[in-house]
Amino acid sequence: MTAEFDRFQEELTAHLDWFAERGRKVRFWWRDDDAIEPTADLDRLLAIANRHQVDVALAVIPKDATGALAERLKDEPHAIVLQHGWQHKNFQRKDLGEKAAELGTRRDVEELTGQLAEGKARLEQLFGPRFVPAIVPPWNRIAPEVSRALPKIGLPGLSTFTFLNFPRAHQVQSHVDIIKWKKDRRFIGWNSARLRLDLQLCRRRTNPSEPLGILSHHLAHDEGCYAFLDRFLAIAAHHPGAEWPRVKDLFAAE
């Protein structure tokens, strides 16, 4: 792993040096999905965010969110809350080969927006100003008609994954998922992380305004995921070629 990490570190630093030498900065942000309650894994995640002084946007499932989570976050300077659907339940037809989605094509839009409005009210009550009115669709999938309805219920923000879904105002994407989900769920590895970041950082040379999103799921982390977050941030959160805007500002500005 040492050789793989050394190459990762060298190439990430070289990319950021390129921006710094030109008086430019890559804008990063960090999203973590599926929070509902305090856990030891959440504590580790927040400790990393605090150590490097960067915001982590927690996509919280409204139906299952607990008062204990609100209490745990109340004094956290870098914890922001986004809305992770309503209940993180799949409504698509797996038997027909459809990919999982809660906010997909098989939902009645009026019924669904009612649930999402209820979820928004619940997160506002629990988390107050820590909550940013933005939807993170479970499984990162959302039907266009659902997306168009979100601003009408006071949820203008949207965050999915990489190049999926059409661009819209107040949309802030995630791009590098640090977990390998199929078969043996684990950290993707330093080589994969290096290549995924290389693609995104090359894109920022000609599209510098798009924030580059790191995606994590603290409840599914192995030790490699935590090592990545800490070591990646040790470079990217402290380099003159990078900046980490406040998450609230990102969704307000896009």
mmCIF file of C-alpha atoms in Angstrom:
data_model
loop_
_atom_site.group_PDB
_atom_site.id
_atom_site.type_symbol
_atom_site.label_atom_id
_atom_site.label_comp_id
_atom_site.label_asym_id
_atom_site.label_seq_id
_atom_site.Cartn_x
_atom_site.Cartn_y
_atom_site.Cartn_z
ATOM 1 C CA MET A 1 0.000 0.000 0.000
ATOM 2 C CA THR A 2 2.888 2.345 0.683
ATOM 3 C CA ALA A 3 3.928 2.556 -2.967
ATOM 4 C CA GLU A 4 0.307 3.035 -4.079
ATOM 5 C CA PHE A 5 -0.264 5.771 -1.519
ATOM 6 C CA ASP A 6 3.012 7.468 -2.421
ATOM 7 C CA ARG A 7 1.918 7.670 -6.066
ATOM 8 C CA PHE A 8 -1.541 8.908 -5.012
ATOM 9 C CA GLN A 9 0.008 11.617 -2.866
ATOM 10 C CA GLU A 10 2.494 12.638 -5.539
ATOM 11 C CA GLU A 11 -0.103 12.962 -8.307
ATOM 12 C CA LEU A 12 -2.733 14.709 -6.166
ATOM 13 C CA THR A 13 -0.127 17.205 -5.003
ATOM 14 C CA ALA A 14 1.053 17.772 -8.585
ATOM 15 C CA HIS A 15 -2.504 18.514 -9.696
ATOM 16 C CA LEU A 16 -3.047 21.003 -6.888
ATOM 17 C CA ASP A 17 0.352 22.573 -7.543
ATOM 18 C CA TRP A 18 -0.778 23.204 -11.141
ATOM 19 C CA PHE A 19 -3.738 25.221 -9.891
ATOM 20 C CA ALA A 20 -1.758 27.066 -7.227
ATOM 21 C CA GLU A 21 0.951 28.087 -9.700
ATOM 22 C CA ARG A 22 -1.750 29.809 -11.779
ATOM 23 C CA GLY A 23 -3.413 31.500 -8.853
ATOM 24 C CA ARG A 24 -6.403 29.158 -9.066
ATOM 25 C CA LYS A 25 -8.097 26.749 -6.655
ATOM 26 C CA VAL A 26 -10.064 23.525 -6.973
ATOM 27 C CA ARG A 27 -13.308 23.747 -5.008
ATOM 28 C CA PHE A 28 -13.948 20.549 -3.036
ATOM 29 C CA TRP A 29 -16.842 19.377 -0.917
ATOM 30 C CA TRP A 30 -17.708 16.227 1.035
ATOM 31 C CA ARG A 31 -21.031 14.362 1.253
ATOM 32 C CA ASP A 32 -21.735 11.377 3.512
ATOM 33 C CA ASP A 33 -24.991 9.418 3.126
ATOM 34 C CA ASP A 34 -27.486 7.498 5.306
ATOM 35 C CA ALA A 35 -27.149 9.080 8.749
ATOM 36 C CA ILE A 36 -30.026 8.469 11.174
ATOM 37 C CA GLU A 37 -28.484 8.244 14.661
ATOM 38 C CA PRO A 38 -25.214 8.675 16.563
ATOM 39 C CA THR A 39 -22.699 5.874 16.066
ATOM 40 C CA ALA A 40 -19.018 5.293 16.676
ATOM 41 C CA ASP A 41 -18.480 5.501 12.911
ATOM 42 C CA LEU A 42 -20.146 8.907 12.805
ATOM 43 C CA ASP A 43 -17.874 10.037 15.623
ATOM 44 C CA ARG A 44 -14.829 9.012 13.585
ATOM 45 C CA LEU A 45 -16.143 10.844 10.541
ATOM 46 C CA LEU A 46 -16.794 14.060 12.459
ATOM 47 C CA ALA A 47 -13.374 13.871 14.097
ATOM 48 C CA ILE A 48 -11.744 13.819 10.657
ATOM 49 C CA ALA A 49 -13.847 16.765 9.463
ATOM 50 C CA ASN A 50 -12.921 18.746 12.564
ATOM 51 C CA ARG A 51 -9.252 17.827 12.375
ATOM 52 C CA HIS A 52 -9.017 19.279 8.873
ATOM 53 C CA GLN A 53 -11.675 21.983 9.365
ATOM 54 C CA VAL A 54 -13.866 21.088 6.395
ATOM 55 C CA ASP A 55 -17.641 20.727 6.250
ATOM 56 C CA VAL A 56 -19.206 17.296 5.884
ATOM 57 C CA ALA A 57 -22.737 17.263 4.458
ATOM 58 C CA LEU A 58 -24.661 14.458 6.152
ATOM 59 C CA ALA A 59 -27.512 13.155 3.992
ATOM 60 C CA VAL A 60 -30.021 12.236 6.714
ATOM 61 C CA ILE A 61 -33.019 9.918 6.170
ATOM 62 C CA PRO A 62 -35.949 11.961 7.562
ATOM 63 C CA LYS A 63 -38.319 9.130 8.465
ATOM 64 C CA ASP A 64 -35.730 7.423 10.674
ATOM 65 C CA ALA A 65 -33.751 10.423 11.935
ATOM 66 C CA THR A 66 -33.550 10.553 15.718
ATOM 67 C CA GLY A 67 -33.511 13.316 18.257
ATOM 68 C CA ALA A 68 -30.284 11.757 19.507
ATOM 69 C CA LEU A 69 -28.634 12.599 16.163
ATOM 70 C CA ALA A 70 -29.767 16.206 16.456
ATOM 71 C CA GLU A 71 -28.349 16.338 19.976
ATOM 72 C CA ARG A 72 -25.057 14.791 18.806
ATOM 73 C CA LEU A 73 -24.634 17.376 16.043
ATOM 74 C CA LYS A 74 -25.749 20.488 17.909
ATOM 75 C CA ASP A 75 -22.224 21.657 18.753
ATOM 76 C CA GLU A 76 -20.459 20.320 15.667
ATOM 77 C CA PRO A 77 -18.965 23.246 13.709
ATOM 78 C CA HIS A 78 -18.614 21.372 10.399
ATOM 79 C CA ALA A 79 -21.678 19.077 10.285
ATOM 80 C CA ILE A 80 -24.365 20.118 7.772
ATOM 81 C CA VAL A 81 -27.609 18.219 7.123
ATOM 82 C CA LEU A 82 -29.144 17.471 3.706
ATOM 83 C CA GLN A 83 -32.352 15.490 3.056
ATOM 84 C CA HIS A 84 -31.879 11.883 1.933
ATOM 85 C CA GLY A 85 -35.274 11.215 0.350
ATOM 86 C CA TRP A 86 -37.961 10.276 2.879
ATOM 87 C CA GLN A 87 -37.424 6.627 3.856
ATOM 88 C CA HIS A 88 -34.672 5.187 1.597
ATOM 89 C CA LYS A 89 -36.995 2.562 0.128
ATOM 90 C CA ASN A 90 -36.831 1.190 -3.413
ATOM 91 C CA PHE A 91 -40.003 1.532 -5.522
ATOM 92 C CA GLN A 92 -38.590 0.380 -8.870
ATOM 93 C CA ARG A 93 -39.083 -3.115 -10.386
ATOM 94 C CA LYS A 94 -35.983 -5.193 -9.835
ATOM 95 C CA ASP A 95 -37.637 -8.102 -11.692
ATOM 96 C CA LEU A 96 -37.759 -5.909 -14.804
ATOM 97 C CA GLY A 97 -34.129 -4.925 -14.514
ATOM 98 C CA GLU A 98 -34.842 -1.455 -13.153
ATOM 99 C CA LYS A 99 -32.190 0.117 -10.942
ATOM 100 C CA ALA A 100 -33.126 0.968 -7.365
ATOM 101 C CA ALA A 101 -34.671 4.374 -6.663
ATOM 102 C CA GLU A 102 -36.987 5.919 -4.113
ATOM 103 C CA LEU A 103 -37.607 9.026 -6.235
ATOM 104 C CA GLY A 104 -37.978 7.181 -9.509
ATOM 105 C CA THR A 105 -40.406 6.831 -12.376
ATOM 106 C CA ARG A 106 -42.885 4.568 -10.561
ATOM 107 C CA ARG A 107 -43.861 7.137 -7.956
ATOM 108 C CA ASP A 108 -46.947 9.322 -7.971
ATOM 109 C CA VAL A 109 -45.359 12.758 -7.947
ATOM 110 C CA GLU A 110 -48.020 14.356 -5.753
ATOM 111 C CA GLU A 111 -47.806 11.605 -3.150
ATOM 112 C CA LEU A 112 -44.025 11.647 -3.199
ATOM 113 C CA THR A 113 -43.699 15.409 -2.886
ATOM 114 C CA GLY A 114 -46.044 15.243 0.094
ATOM 115 C CA GLN A 115 -43.673 12.803 1.767
ATOM 116 C CA LEU A 116 -40.654 14.915 0.910
ATOM 117 C CA ALA A 117 -42.347 18.033 2.293
ATOM 118 C CA GLU A 118 -43.035 16.131 5.512
ATOM 119 C CA GLY A 119 -39.403 15.053 5.613
ATOM 120 C CA LYS A 120 -38.231 18.613 5.110
ATOM 121 C CA ALA A 121 -40.384 19.816 7.999
ATOM 122 C CA ARG A 122 -39.024 17.070 10.230
ATOM 123 C CA LEU A 123 -35.391 17.887 9.460
ATOM 124 C CA GLU A 124 -36.033 21.605 9.993
ATOM 125 C CA GLN A 125 -37.545 20.804 13.375
ATOM 126 C CA LEU A 126 -34.694 18.514 14.387
ATOM 127 C CA PHE A 127 -31.708 20.402 13.008
ATOM 128 C CA GLY A 128 -32.817 24.014 12.597
ATOM 129 C CA PRO A 129 -30.346 26.191 10.659
ATOM 130 C CA ARG A 130 -27.951 23.252 10.268
ATOM 131 C CA PHE A 131 -30.363 21.877 7.635
ATOM 132 C CA VAL A 132 -29.821 22.936 4.007
ATOM 133 C CA PRO A 133 -32.950 22.536 1.814
ATOM 134 C CA ALA A 134 -31.428 20.129 -0.667
ATOM 135 C CA ILE A 135 -32.419 16.619 -1.715
ATOM 136 C CA VAL A 136 -29.975 13.731 -1.992
ATOM 137 C CA PRO A 137 -31.946 10.985 -3.776
ATOM 138 C CA PRO A 138 -31.354 7.502 -2.371
ATOM 139 C CA TRP A 139 -29.203 5.555 -4.833
ATOM 140 C CA ASN A 140 -28.505 8.937 -6.506
ATOM 141 C CA ARG A 141 -31.437 8.503 -8.900
ATOM 142 C CA ILE A 142 -34.350 10.863 -9.446
ATOM 143 C CA ALA A 143 -36.997 11.057 -12.167
ATOM 144 C CA PRO A 144 -37.044 14.356 -14.105
ATOM 145 C CA GLU A 145 -40.648 15.092 -13.133
ATOM 146 C CA VAL A 146 -39.753 14.667 -9.455
ATOM 147 C CA SER A 147 -36.716 16.895 -9.818
ATOM 148 C CA ARG A 148 -38.818 19.633 -11.406
ATOM 149 C CA ALA A 149 -41.291 19.515 -8.519
ATOM 150 C CA LEU A 150 -38.738 20.000 -5.734
ATOM 151 C CA PRO A 151 -38.454 23.826 -5.776
ATOM 152 C CA LYS A 152 -42.231 24.081 -5.391
ATOM 153 C CA ILE A 153 -42.008 22.456 -1.944
ATOM 154 C CA GLY A 154 -39.052 24.534 -0.802
ATOM 155 C CA LEU A 155 -36.298 22.089 -1.757
ATOM 156 C CA PRO A 156 -34.315 23.869 -4.483
ATOM 157 C CA GLY A 157 -31.062 22.018 -3.838
ATOM 158 C CA LEU A 158 -30.151 18.678 -5.440
ATOM 159 C CA SER A 159 -27.130 16.397 -5.224
ATOM 160 C CA THR A 160 -26.695 13.129 -7.107
ATOM 161 C CA PHE A 161 -23.560 11.420 -8.420
ATOM 162 C CA THR A 162 -20.997 12.239 -11.114
ATOM 163 C CA PHE A 163 -22.469 12.821 -14.604
ATOM 164 C CA LEU A 164 -25.936 11.419 -13.770
ATOM 165 C CA ASN A 165 -29.024 13.640 -14.100
ATOM 166 C CA PHE A 166 -29.403 16.825 -16.069
ATOM 167 C CA PRO A 167 -27.803 19.982 -14.628
ATOM 168 C CA ARG A 168 -30.011 22.524 -12.886
ATOM 169 C CA ALA A 169 -29.685 25.489 -10.573
ATOM 170 C CA HIS A 170 -28.572 24.657 -7.018
ATOM 171 C CA GLN A 171 -27.261 21.226 -8.077
ATOM 172 C CA VAL A 172 -23.996 20.194 -6.421
ATOM 173 C CA GLN A 173 -22.741 16.769 -7.484
ATOM 174 C CA SER A 174 -20.595 14.102 -5.867
ATOM 175 C CA HIS A 175 -17.935 12.541 -8.086
ATOM 176 C CA VAL A 176 -15.617 10.154 -6.233
ATOM 177 C CA ASP A 177 -17.307 7.356 -4.259
ATOM 178 C CA ILE A 178 -14.663 5.882 -1.969
ATOM 179 C CA ILE A 179 -16.441 2.525 -1.508
ATOM 180 C CA LYS A 180 -16.334 -0.531 -3.767
ATOM 181 C CA TRP A 181 -19.875 -1.823 -3.305
ATOM 182 C CA LYS A 182 -20.053 -5.091 -5.241
ATOM 183 C CA LYS A 183 -18.894 -8.419 -3.790
ATOM 184 C CA ASP A 184 -16.512 -7.502 -0.961
ATOM 185 C CA ARG A 185 -17.581 -4.034 0.169
ATOM 186 C CA ARG A 186 -14.491 -2.027 1.007
ATOM 187 C CA PHE A 187 -12.360 1.026 0.189
ATOM 188 C CA ILE A 188 -11.803 1.316 -3.569
ATOM 189 C CA GLY A 189 -8.027 1.372 -3.098
ATOM 190 C CA TRP A 190 -5.399 4.042 -3.630
ATOM 191 C CA ASN A 191 -4.961 3.309 -7.338
ATOM 192 C CA SER A 192 -8.677 3.650 -8.089
ATOM 193 C CA ALA A 193 -8.897 6.762 -5.937
ATOM 194 C CA ARG A 194 -5.933 8.259 -7.794
ATOM 195 C CA LEU A 195 -7.449 7.569 -11.213
ATOM 196 C CA ARG A 196 -10.908 8.894 -10.285
ATOM 197 C CA LEU A 197 -9.460 12.070 -8.869
ATOM 198 C CA ASP A 198 -7.172 12.433 -11.871
ATOM 199 C CA LEU A 199 -10.201 12.467 -14.192
ATOM 200 C CA GLN A 200 -12.048 15.022 -12.107
ATOM 201 C CA LEU A 201 -9.035 17.263 -11.551
ATOM 202 C CA CYS A 202 -8.272 17.276 -15.273
ATOM 203 C CA ARG A 203 -11.883 18.352 -15.884
ATOM 204 C CA ARG A 204 -11.469 21.233 -13.403
ATOM 205 C CA ARG A 205 -8.693 22.719 -15.531
ATOM 206 C CA THR A 206 -11.330 23.704 -18.091
ATOM 207 C CA ASN A 207 -14.377 23.716 -15.782
ATOM 208 C CA PRO A 208 -13.013 25.269 -12.595
ATOM 209 C CA SER A 209 -16.317 26.403 -11.120
ATOM 210 C CA GLU A 210 -17.793 22.925 -10.567
ATOM 211 C CA PRO A 211 -17.197 21.710 -7.000
ATOM 212 C CA LEU A 212 -15.498 18.307 -6.833
ATOM 213 C CA GLY A 213 -17.477 16.082 -4.488
ATOM 214 C CA ILE A 214 -16.113 13.261 -2.325
ATOM 215 C CA LEU A 215 -18.792 10.689 -1.411
ATOM 216 C CA SER A 216 -18.642 8.481 1.689
ATOM 217 C CA HIS A 217 -21.047 6.295 3.690
ATOM 218 C CA HIS A 218 -19.817 6.117 7.282
ATOM 219 C CA LEU A 219 -21.981 3.111 8.177
ATOM 220 C CA ALA A 220 -20.279 1.045 5.451
ATOM 221 C CA HIS A 221 -16.664 2.087 6.041
ATOM 222 C CA ASP A 222 -13.732 -0.192 6.569
ATOM 223 C CA GLU A 223 -10.395 1.011 7.910
ATOM 224 C CA GLY A 224 -9.250 1.841 4.385
ATOM 225 C CA CYS A 225 -12.046 4.386 3.986
ATOM 226 C CA TYR A 226 -11.049 6.223 7.143
ATOM 227 C CA ALA A 227 -7.382 6.129 6.164
ATOM 228 C CA PHE A 228 -8.261 7.607 2.777
ATOM 229 C CA LEU A 229 -10.332 10.441 4.218
ATOM 230 C CA ASP A 230 -7.668 11.435 6.709
ATOM 231 C CA ARG A 231 -4.741 11.211 4.312
ATOM 232 C CA PHE A 232 -6.597 12.803 1.399
ATOM 233 C CA LEU A 233 -7.686 15.734 3.547
ATOM 234 C CA ALA A 234 -4.194 16.075 4.994
ATOM 235 C CA ILE A 235 -3.222 17.087 1.456
ATOM 236 C CA ALA A 236 -6.320 18.622 -0.119
ATOM 237 C CA ALA A 237 -7.592 20.585 2.885
ATOM 238 C CA HIS A 238 -4.273 22.343 3.436
ATOM 239 C CA HIS A 239 -2.977 23.078 -0.067
ATOM 240 C CA PRO A 240 -2.977 26.567 -1.635
ATOM 241 C CA GLY A 241 -4.419 25.057 -4.829
ATOM 242 C CA ALA A 242 -7.584 23.878 -3.048
ATOM 243 C CA GLU A 243 -10.459 25.399 -1.137
ATOM 244 C CA TRP A 244 -13.413 23.954 0.776
ATOM 245 C CA PRO A 245 -16.367 26.362 0.675
ATOM 246 C CA ARG A 246 -19.062 26.094 3.294
ATOM 247 C CA VAL A 247 -21.732 23.658 2.094
ATOM 248 C CA LYS A 248 -24.490 26.209 2.671
ATOM 249 C CA ASP A 249 -22.702 28.610 0.357
ATOM 250 C CA LEU A 250 -22.300 25.975 -2.356
ATOM 251 C CA PHE A 251 -26.013 25.294 -2.566
ATOM 252 C CA ALA A 252 -26.875 28.975 -2.367
ATOM 253 C CA ALA A 253 -24.473 29.932 -5.136
ATOM 254 C CA GLU A 254 -25.016 27.269 -7.783
#
